[in-house]
Coordinates of C-alpha atoms in Angstrom, one line a residue:
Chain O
X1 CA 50.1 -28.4 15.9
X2 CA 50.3 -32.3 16.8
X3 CA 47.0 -31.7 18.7
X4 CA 45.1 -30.2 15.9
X5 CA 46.4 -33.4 13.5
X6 CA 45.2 -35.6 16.2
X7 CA 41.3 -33.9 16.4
X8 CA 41.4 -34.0 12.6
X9 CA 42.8 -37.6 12.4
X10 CA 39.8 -38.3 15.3
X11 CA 37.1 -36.4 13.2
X12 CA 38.1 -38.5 10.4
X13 CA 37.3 -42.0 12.1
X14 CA 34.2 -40.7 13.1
X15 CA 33.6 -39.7 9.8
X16 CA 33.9 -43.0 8.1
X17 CA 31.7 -44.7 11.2
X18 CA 28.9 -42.3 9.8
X19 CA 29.7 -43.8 6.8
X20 CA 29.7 -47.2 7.5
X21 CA 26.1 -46.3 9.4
X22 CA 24.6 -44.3 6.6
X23 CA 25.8 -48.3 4.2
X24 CA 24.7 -50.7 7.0
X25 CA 21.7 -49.3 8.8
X26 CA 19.1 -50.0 6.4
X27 CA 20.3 -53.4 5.4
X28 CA 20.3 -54.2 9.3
X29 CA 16.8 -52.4 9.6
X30 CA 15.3 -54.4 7.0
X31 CA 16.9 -57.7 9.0
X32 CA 15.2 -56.5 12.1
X33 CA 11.9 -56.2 10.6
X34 CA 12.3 -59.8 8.8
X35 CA 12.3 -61.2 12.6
X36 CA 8.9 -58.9 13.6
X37 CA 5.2 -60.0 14.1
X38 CA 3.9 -57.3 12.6
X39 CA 2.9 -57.8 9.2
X40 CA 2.7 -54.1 8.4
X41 CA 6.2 -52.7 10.2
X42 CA 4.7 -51.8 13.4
X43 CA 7.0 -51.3 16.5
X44 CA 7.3 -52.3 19.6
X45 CA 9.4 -55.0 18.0
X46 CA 8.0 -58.8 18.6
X47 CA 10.5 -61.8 17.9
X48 CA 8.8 -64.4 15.5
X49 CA 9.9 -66.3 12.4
X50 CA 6.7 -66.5 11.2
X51 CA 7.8 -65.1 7.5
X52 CA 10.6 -67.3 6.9
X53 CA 8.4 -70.2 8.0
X54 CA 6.1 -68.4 5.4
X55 CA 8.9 -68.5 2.7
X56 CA 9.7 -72.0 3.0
X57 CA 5.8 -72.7 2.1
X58 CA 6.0 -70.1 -0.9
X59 CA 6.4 -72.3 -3.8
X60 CA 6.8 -69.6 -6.2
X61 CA 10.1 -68.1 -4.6
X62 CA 11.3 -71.2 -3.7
X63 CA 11.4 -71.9 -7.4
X64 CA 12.8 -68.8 -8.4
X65 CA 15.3 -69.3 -5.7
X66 CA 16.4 -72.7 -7.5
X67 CA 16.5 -71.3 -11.0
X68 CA 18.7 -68.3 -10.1
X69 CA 21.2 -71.1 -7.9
X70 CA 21.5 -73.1 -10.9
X71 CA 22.1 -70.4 -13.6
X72 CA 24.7 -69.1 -10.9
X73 CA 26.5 -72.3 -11.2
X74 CA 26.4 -72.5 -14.7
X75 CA 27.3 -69.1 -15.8
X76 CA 30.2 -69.8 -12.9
X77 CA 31.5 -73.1 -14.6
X78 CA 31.0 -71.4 -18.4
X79 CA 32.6 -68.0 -17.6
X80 CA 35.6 -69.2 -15.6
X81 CA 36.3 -71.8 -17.9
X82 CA 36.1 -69.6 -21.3
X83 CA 37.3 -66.6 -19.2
X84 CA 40.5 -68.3 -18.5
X85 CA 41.1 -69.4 -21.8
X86 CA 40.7 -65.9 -23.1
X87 CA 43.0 -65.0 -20.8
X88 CA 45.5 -67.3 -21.0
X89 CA 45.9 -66.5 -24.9
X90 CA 45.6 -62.8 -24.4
X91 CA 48.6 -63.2 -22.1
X92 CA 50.6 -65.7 -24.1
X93 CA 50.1 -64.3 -27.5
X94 CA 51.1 -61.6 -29.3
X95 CA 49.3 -60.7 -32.9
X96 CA 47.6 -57.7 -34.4
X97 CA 44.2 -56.7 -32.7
X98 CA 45.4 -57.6 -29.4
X99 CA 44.4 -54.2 -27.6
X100 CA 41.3 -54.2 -29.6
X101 CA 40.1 -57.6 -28.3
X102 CA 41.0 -56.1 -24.8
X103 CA 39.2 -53.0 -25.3
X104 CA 36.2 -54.7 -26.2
X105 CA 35.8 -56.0 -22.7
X106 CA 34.7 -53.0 -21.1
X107 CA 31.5 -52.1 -23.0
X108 CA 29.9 -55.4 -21.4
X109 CA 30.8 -53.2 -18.0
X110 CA 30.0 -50.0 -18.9
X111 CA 26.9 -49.8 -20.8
X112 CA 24.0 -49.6 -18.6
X113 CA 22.4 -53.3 -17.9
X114 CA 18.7 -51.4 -19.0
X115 CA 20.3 -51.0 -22.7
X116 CA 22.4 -54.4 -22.4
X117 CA 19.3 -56.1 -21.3
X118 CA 16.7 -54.6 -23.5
X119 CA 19.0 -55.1 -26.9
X120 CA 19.2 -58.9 -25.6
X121 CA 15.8 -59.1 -25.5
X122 CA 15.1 -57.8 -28.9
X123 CA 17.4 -59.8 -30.7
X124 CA 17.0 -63.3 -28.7
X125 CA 14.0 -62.8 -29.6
X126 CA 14.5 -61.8 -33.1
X127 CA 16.5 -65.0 -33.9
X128 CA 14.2 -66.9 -32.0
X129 CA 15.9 -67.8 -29.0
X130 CA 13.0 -65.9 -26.9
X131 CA 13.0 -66.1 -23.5
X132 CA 13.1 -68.0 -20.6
X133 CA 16.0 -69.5 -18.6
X134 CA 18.2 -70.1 -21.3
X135 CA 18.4 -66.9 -22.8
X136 CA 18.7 -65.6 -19.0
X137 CA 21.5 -67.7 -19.0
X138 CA 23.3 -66.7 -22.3
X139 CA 22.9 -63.4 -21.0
X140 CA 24.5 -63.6 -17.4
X141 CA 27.7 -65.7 -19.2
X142 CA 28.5 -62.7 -21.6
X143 CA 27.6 -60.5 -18.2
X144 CA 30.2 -62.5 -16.1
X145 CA 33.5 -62.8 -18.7
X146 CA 34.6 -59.6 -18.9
X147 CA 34.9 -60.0 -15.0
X148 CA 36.5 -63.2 -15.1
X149 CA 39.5 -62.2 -18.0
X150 CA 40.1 -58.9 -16.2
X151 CA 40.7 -60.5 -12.6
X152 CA 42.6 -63.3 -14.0
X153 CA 44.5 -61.1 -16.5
X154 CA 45.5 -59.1 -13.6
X155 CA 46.8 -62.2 -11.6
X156 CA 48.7 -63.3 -14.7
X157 CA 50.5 -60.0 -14.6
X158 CA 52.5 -61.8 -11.8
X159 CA 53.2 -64.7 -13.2
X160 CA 56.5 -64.9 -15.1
X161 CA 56.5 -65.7 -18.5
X162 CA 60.5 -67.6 -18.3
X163 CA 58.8 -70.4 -16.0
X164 CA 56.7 -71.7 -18.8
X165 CA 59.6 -71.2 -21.1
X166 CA 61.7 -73.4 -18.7
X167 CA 59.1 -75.7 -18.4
X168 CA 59.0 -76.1 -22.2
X169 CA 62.3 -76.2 -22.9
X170 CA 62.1 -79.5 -20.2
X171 CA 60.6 -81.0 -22.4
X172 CA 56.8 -80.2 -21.3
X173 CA 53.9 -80.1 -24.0
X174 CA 51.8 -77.1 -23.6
X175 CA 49.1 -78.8 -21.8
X176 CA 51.2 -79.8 -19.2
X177 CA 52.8 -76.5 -19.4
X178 CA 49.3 -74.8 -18.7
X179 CA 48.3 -77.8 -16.1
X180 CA 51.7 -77.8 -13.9
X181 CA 52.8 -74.7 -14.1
X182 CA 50.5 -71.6 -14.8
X183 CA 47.2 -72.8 -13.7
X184 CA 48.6 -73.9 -10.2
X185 CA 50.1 -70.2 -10.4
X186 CA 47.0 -68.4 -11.0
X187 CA 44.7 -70.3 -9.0
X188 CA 43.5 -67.3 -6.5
X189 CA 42.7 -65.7 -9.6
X190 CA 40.5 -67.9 -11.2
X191 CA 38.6 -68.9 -7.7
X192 CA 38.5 -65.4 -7.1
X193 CA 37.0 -64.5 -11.0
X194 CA 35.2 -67.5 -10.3
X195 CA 33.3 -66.2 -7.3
X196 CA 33.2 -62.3 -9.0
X197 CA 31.1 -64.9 -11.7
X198 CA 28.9 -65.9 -9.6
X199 CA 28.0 -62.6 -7.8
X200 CA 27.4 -61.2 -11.1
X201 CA 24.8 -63.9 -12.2
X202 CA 23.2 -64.4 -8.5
X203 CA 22.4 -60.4 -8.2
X204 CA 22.2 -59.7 -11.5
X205 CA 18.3 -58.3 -12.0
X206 CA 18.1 -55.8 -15.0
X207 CA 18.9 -58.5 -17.7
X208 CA 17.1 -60.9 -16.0
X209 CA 14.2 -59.2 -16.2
X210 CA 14.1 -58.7 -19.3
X211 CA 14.6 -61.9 -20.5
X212 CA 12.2 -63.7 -17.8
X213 CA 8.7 -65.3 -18.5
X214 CA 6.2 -65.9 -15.9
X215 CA 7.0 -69.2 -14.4
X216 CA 10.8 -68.4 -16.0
X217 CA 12.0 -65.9 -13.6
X218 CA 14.8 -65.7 -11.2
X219 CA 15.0 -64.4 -7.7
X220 CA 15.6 -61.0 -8.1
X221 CA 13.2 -60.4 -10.3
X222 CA 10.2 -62.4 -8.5
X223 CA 11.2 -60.0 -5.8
X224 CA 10.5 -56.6 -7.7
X225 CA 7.1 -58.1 -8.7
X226 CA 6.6 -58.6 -5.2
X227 CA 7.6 -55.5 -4.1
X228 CA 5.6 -53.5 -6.9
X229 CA 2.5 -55.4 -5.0
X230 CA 3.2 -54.2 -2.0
X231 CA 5.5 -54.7 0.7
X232 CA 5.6 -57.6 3.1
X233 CA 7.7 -59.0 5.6
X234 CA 8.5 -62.1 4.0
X235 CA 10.2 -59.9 1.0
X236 CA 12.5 -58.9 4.2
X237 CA 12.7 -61.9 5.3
X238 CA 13.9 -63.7 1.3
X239 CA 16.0 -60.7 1.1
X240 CA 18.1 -61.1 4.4
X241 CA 18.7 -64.2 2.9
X242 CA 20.0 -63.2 -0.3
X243 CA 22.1 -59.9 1.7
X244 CA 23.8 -62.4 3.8
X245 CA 24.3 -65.6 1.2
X246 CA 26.6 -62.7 -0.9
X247 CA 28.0 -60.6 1.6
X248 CA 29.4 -64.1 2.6
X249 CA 30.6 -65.0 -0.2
X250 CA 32.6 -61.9 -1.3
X251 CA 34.0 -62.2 2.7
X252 CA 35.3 -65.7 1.1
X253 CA 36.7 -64.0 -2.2
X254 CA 38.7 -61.3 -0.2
X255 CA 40.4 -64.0 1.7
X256 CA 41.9 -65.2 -2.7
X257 CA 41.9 -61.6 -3.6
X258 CA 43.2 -58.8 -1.4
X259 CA 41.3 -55.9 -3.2
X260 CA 43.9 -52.7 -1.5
X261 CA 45.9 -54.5 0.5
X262 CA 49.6 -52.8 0.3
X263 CA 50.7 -52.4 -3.0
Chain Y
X1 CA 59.0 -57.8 -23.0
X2 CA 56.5 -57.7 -25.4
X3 CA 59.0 -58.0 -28.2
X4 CA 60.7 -61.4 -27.0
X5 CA 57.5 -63.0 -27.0
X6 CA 56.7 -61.9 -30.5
X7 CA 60.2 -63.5 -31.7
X8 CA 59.4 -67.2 -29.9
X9 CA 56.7 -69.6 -31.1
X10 CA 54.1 -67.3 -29.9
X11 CA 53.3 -64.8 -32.5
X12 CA 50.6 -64.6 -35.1
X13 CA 46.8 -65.1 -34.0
X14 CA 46.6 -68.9 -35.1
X15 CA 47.5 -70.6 -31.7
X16 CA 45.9 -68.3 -29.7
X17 CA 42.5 -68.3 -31.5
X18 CA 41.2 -71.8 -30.0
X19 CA 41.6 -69.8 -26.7
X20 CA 40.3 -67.1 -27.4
X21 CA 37.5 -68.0 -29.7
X22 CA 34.6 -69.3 -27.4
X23 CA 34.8 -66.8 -25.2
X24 CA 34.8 -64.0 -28.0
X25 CA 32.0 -65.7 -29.9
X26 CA 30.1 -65.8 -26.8
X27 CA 30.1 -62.1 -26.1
X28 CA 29.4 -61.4 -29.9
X29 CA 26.5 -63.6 -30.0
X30 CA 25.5 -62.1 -26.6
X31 CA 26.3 -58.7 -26.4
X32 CA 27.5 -57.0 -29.5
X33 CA 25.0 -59.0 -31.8
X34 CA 22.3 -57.4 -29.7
X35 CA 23.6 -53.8 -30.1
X36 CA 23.7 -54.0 -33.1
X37 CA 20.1 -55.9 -33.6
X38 CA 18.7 -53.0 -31.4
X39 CA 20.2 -50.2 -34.0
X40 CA 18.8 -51.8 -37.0
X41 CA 15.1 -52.6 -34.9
X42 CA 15.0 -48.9 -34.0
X43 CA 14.4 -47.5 -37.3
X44 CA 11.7 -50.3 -38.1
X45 CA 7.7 -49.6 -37.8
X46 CA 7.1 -53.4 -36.0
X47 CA 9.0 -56.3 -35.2
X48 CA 9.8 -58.3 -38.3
X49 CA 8.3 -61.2 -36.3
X50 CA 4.8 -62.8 -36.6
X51 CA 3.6 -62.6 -40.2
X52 CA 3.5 -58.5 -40.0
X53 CA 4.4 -55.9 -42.7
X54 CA 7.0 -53.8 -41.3
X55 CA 9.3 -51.2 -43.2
X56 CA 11.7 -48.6 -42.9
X57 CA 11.5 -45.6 -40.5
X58 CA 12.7 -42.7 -38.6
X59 CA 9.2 -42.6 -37.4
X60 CA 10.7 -43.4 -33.7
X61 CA 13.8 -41.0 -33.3
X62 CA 10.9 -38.5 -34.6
X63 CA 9.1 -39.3 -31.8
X64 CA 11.9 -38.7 -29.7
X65 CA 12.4 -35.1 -30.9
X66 CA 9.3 -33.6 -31.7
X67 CA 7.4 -34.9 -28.5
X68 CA 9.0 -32.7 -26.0
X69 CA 8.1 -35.5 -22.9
X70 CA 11.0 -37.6 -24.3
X71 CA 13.2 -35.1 -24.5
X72 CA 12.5 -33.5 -20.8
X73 CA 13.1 -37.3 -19.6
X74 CA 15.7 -37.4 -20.6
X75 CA 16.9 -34.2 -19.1
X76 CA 15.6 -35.2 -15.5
X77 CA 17.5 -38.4 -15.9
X78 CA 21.0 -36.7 -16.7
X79 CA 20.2 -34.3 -14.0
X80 CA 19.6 -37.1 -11.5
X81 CA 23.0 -38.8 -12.7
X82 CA 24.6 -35.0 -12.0
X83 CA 23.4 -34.8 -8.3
X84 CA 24.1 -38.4 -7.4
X85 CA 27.3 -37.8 -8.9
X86 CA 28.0 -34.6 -7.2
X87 CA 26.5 -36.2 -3.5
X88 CA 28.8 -39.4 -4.1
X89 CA 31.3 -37.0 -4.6
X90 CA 31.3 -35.0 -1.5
X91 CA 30.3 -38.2 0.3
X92 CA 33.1 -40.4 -1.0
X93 CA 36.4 -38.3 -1.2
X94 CA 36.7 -37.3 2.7
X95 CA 36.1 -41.0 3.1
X96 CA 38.5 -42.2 0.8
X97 CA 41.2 -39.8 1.9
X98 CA 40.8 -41.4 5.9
X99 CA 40.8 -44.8 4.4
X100 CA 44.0 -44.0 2.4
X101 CA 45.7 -41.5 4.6
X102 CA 44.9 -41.6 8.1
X103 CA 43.9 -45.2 8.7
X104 CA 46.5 -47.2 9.0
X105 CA 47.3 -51.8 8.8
X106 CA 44.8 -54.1 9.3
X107 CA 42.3 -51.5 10.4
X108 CA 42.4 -50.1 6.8
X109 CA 42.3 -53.3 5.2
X110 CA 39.0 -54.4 7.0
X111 CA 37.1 -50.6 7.1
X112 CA 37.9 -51.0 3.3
X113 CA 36.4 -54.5 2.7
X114 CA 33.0 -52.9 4.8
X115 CA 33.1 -50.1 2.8
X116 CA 32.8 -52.3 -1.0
X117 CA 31.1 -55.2 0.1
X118 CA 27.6 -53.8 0.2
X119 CA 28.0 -52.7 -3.5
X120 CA 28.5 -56.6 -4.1
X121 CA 25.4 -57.5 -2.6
X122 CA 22.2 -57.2 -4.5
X123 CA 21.3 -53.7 -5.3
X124 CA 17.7 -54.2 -5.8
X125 CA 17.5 -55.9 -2.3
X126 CA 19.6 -52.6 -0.9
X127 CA 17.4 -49.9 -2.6
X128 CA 14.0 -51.8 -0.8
X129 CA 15.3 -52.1 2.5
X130 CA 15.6 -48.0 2.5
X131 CA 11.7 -48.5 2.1
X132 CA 12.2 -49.6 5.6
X133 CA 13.7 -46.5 6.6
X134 CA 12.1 -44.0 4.8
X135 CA 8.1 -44.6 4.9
X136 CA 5.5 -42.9 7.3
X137 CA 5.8 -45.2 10.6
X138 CA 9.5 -46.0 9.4
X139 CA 12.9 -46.1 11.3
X140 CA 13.2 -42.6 10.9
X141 CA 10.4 -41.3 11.9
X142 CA 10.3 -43.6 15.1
X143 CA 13.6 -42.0 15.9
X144 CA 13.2 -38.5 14.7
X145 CA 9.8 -38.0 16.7
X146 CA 10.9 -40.2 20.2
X147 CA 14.1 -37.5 20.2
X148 CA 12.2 -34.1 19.2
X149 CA 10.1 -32.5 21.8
X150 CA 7.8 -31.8 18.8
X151 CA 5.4 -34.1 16.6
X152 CA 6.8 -34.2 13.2
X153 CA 6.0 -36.9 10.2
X154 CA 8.4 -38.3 8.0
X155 CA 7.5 -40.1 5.0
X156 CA 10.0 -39.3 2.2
X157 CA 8.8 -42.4 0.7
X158 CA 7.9 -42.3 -2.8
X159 CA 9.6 -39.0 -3.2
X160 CA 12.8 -37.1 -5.4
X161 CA 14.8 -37.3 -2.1
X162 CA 14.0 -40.7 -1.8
X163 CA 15.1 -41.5 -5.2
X164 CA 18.5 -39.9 -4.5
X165 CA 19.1 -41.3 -1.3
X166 CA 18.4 -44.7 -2.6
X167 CA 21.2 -44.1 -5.6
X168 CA 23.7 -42.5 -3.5
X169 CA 23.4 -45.5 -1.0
X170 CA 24.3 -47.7 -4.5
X171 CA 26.8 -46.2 -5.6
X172 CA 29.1 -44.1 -3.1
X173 CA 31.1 -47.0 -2.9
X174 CA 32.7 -46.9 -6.1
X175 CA 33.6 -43.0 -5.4
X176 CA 35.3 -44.2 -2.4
X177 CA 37.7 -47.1 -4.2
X178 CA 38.6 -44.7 -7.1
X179 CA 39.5 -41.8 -5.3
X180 CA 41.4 -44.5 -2.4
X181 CA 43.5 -45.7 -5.5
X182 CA 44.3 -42.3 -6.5
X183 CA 44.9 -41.1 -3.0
X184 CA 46.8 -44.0 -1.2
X185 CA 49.7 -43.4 -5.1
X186 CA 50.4 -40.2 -3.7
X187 CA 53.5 -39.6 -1.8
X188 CA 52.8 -38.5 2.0
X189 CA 56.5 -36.6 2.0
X190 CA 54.9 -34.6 -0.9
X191 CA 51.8 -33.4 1.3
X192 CA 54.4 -33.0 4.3
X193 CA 56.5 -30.9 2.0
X194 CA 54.0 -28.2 1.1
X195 CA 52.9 -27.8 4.8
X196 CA 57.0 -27.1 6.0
X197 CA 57.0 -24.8 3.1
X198 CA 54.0 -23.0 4.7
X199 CA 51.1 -24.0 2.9
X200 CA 48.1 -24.2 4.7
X201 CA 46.0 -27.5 5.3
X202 CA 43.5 -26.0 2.8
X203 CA 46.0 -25.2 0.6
X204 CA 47.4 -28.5 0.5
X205 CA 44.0 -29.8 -0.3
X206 CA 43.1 -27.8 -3.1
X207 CA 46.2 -27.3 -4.6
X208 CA 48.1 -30.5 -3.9
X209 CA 45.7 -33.7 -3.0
X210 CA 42.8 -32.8 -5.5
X211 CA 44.3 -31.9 -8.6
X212 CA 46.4 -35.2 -8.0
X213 CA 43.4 -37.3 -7.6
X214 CA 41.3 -35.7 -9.8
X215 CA 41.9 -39.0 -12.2
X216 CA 40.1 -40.9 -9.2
X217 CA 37.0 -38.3 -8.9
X218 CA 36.7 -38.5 -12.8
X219 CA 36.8 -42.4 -13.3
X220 CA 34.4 -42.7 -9.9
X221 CA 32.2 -39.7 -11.4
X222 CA 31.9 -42.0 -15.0
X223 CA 31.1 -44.9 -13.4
X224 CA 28.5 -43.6 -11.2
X225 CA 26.8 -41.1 -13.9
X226 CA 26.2 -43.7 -16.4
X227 CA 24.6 -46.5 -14.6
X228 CA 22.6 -43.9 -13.0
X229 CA 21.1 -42.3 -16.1
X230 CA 19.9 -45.5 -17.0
X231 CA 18.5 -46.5 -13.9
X232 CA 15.0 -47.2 -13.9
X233 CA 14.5 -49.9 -10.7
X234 CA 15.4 -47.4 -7.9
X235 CA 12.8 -44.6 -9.1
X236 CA 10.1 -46.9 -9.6
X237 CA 10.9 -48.5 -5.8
X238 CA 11.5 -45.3 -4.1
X239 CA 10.1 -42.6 -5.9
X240 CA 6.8 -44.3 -7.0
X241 CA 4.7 -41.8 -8.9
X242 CA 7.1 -38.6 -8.9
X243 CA 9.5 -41.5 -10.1
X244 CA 9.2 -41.1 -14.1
X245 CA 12.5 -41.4 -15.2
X246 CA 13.9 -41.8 -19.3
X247 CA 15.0 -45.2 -17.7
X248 CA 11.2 -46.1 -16.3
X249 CA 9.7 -45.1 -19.8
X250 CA 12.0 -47.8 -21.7
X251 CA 10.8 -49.8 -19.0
X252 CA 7.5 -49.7 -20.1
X253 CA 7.8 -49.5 -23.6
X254 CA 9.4 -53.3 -23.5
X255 CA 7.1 -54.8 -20.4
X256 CA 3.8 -52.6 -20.7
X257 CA 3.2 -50.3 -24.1
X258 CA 5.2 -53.1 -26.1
X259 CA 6.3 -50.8 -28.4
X260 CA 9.7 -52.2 -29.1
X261 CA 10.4 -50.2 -31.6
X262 CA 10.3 -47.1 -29.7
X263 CA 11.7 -48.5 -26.7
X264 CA 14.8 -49.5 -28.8
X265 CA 15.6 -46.0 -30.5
X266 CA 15.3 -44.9 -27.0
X267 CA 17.9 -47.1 -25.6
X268 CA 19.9 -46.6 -28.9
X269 CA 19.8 -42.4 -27.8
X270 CA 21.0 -43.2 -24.0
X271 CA 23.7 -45.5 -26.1
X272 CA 24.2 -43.1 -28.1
X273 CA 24.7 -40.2 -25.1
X274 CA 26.8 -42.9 -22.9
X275 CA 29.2 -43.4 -25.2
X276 CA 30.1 -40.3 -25.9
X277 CA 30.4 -39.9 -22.1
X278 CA 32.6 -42.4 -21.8
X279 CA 34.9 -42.0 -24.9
X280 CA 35.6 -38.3 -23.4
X281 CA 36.5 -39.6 -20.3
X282 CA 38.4 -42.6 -21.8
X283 CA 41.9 -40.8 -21.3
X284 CA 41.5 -40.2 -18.2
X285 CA 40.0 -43.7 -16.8
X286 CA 42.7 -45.5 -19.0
X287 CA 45.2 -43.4 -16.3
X288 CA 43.7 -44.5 -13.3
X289 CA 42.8 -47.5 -13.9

């Protein structure tokens, strides 16, 4: 009885190593090959770092690597900032159309980007907007705030209301109510909706695409023109980059925000 | 709560709309804006743009129906959504069941953080490096042919299976955190209740720990399913030619035909068949979530 629990409880860790295998394999894989001579995959493996030495001449992708930095940090700054605003007053406030201004953050999630991205298109376009970085950048803001008011909503959820009721009835105004006393409160969750932001706008490609121009275009989506063209090494090597750079960064947001810690 | 709010200074929508306003405007000018643009564009023979005579029509949602092509596309793409559903599925609920009920402390906390953080990495770069794997000459076929005694070749590469792998790969880990959520709320002196009251193990999984997280599967299934009918980056990566998907033929009606205002009646249909998707499953999700 207690044995059989134990080989099912064993079968079960090997089960999720598989797991773990079957998510990591091909990321390390593609890794492996960024560090090979061959230019066409062939094995016995053969150390060089020819192809990143490659990248750092390729113009092109270094450019796209800049544009898609700085619309990162700018939908980041933008979408935490009005994100926790929108928050704050759908935490604070109570009027009519509350749960319908709450409700209308999930179709931004839940509609396919390919729909999202192509009804952008049409009607920057329409208004004249157009395209180019700018309207990539409109694009990944609205992409990013739903993200930001629903991780930040959910650290408000922990904060209690009677502090800022205390701090008002000592006399604070509500600026240095929201300075002194919530925002130092829900810090983790605005670095962590911060950093959510920023993941969003860094990987984001479907919208991106969309709205790019040659010359316009961010990382991701100089990638997929590279890759329809055929594969090479230095895509491996531009995309080890990328894996790690975010990987990295959501190993820094789960120190702010313990997704299924005990609870 | 709510109501002792609602009696202080902070009722009515006035304070709160300086707040709330940018960020609202934002996503209207954005997002909802665009929907509706895309609606109105869709019955409309060209783009009002550039000096040429447009008017109104249901020449493209015609198009949709009486071409039979669309139509099948559309069916192959709700059919891929099904299987990578169903494979994420089977894939993600033994997983999320150790995770939640045999794993235990910091072990949990860190097999959980591996299992999520690839699906926060970039997906397009994820679905390429299964190129890697999968072409003639690839990983596996390196492995495959230096363990069997026999010469095979492998080259799923630019094939249906490739396709799915690629997808499953994506999005199994959002199976795995719904179903955890669901799994790790349910009591383990309920499970060890059925089995002293002689219930088998089987029995306590299809009677007890299923139906319970069944709000877990459903939610996981809906997030899955509708990203993946619309998906038209993975088949064109992995499934090259046998890789026409509806998603790919938007695609190309935006970035090659330019006929926008096909393409957009034929995003307006997926919207159309994604919303209704999600507003049955809305009950549920709005449990589990």
């Amino acid at each position: 009885m207690m044995s059989a629990t134990r080989i099912l409880e064993g079968l079960g860790r090997f089960y999720i190593g598989l797991l773990l295998a079957f998510l990591y394999l091909p990321i390390v894989i593609m890794g492996l090959m960024s560090f090979n001579a061959s230019p066409f995959y062939q094995l016995p493996f053969e150390w060089t770092t020819k192809w990143y030495e490659d990248l750092s001449r390729n113009t092109q992708l270094l450019a796209a690597t800049w544009n898609s930095l700085e619309i990162a940090v700018i939908t980041t700054v933008i979408s935490t900032l009005l994100g926790t605003a929108a928050s704050l007053a759908l935490f604070r406030y109570e009027f009519r159309g509350k749960k319908f201004l709450q409700a209308l953050l999930f179709p931004p999630i839940a509609i396919p980007w390919l729909i999202t991205g192509t009804a952008m298109l049409i009607f920057f376009f329409g208004i004249g907007i157009g395209r180019g970085l700018h309207a990539i950048l409109l694009g990944h803001v609205a992409l990013a705030l739903p993200y930001v008011i629903v991780v930040v909503s959910a650290r408000l959820q922990t904060f209690a209301p009677e502090l800022e009721e205390a701090a008002r009835s000592l006399g604070a105004n509500q600026w240095q109510v929201t300075m002194r006393v919530t925002l130092p409160w829900i810090m983790p969750g605005v670095i962590a909706g911060a950093l959510f932001a920023f993941a969003v706008s860094f990987d984001q490609f479907v919208v991106s695409y969309f709205l790019s121009t040659p010359g316009q275009a961010t990382l991701p989506v100089e990638i997929y023109a590279a890759i329809r063209k055929g594969f090479t090494p230095e895509i491996n090597a531009v995309s080890t980059i990328i894996i790690a750079v975010s990987m990295g960064l959501m190993l820094i947001t789960a120190r702010f925000f313990r997704f299924g810690g005990e609870k | 709560m709510a109501g002792n709010i609602a009696a202080g200074p902070l009722s009515g929508i006035r304070p709160a709309l300086p707040l709330l306003a940018p960020a609202y405007l934002w996503l209207t000018l954005a997002i909802f804006l665009p929907l509706s643009a895309m609606a109105f564009f869709s019955f409309m023979t060209d783009l009002p743009l550039s000096g040429k005579d447009w008017s109104f029509t249901i020449r493209n949602y015609a198009a949709f129906f009486s071409s039979g092509l669309y139509v099948t596309l559309l069916w192959s793409s709700l059919r891929l959504g099904l299987e990578v559903t169903l494979w994420c599925a089977l894939i993600g609920f033994p997983a999320a069941y150790v995770l939640a009920k045999v794993l235990k402390g910091r072990s949990r906390e860190a097999i959980f953080l591996l299992v999520i953080l690839p699906f926060w990495s970039n997906g397009l770069v994820r679905i390429f490096s299964w190129a890697m794997v999968l072409r003639e000459g690839g990983i596996l076929d390196v492995v495959l042919n230096a363990i069997l005694p026999f010469k095979i070749s492998v080259d799923l590469m630019y094939s249906y299976p490739a396709v799915i792998i690629g997808l499953v790969h994506s999005y199994v880990p959002y199976m795995v955190l719904t179903c955890y959520l669901t799994l790790q709320a349910i009591d383990d002196s309920l499970i060890e209740a059925a089995r002293s009251l002689g219930a088998s193990r089987l029995q306590v999984l299809r009677r007890l720990i299923i139906p319970l997280a069944m709000p877990g599967l459903i939610a996981g299934a809906v997030l899955i399913f509708v990203p993946v009918v619309g998906s038209f980056m993975e088949p064109r990566i992995l499934g090259g030619r046998t890789g026409t998907f509806y998603g790919t033929v938007i695609e190309d009606q935006f970035v090659a035909v330019f006929n926008w205002p096909l393409g957009a009646a034929l995003s307006f249909i997926l919207l159309a068949v994604v919303l209704v998707i999600l507003a049955a499953a809305s009950p549920v999700l709005r449990r589990a979530t």
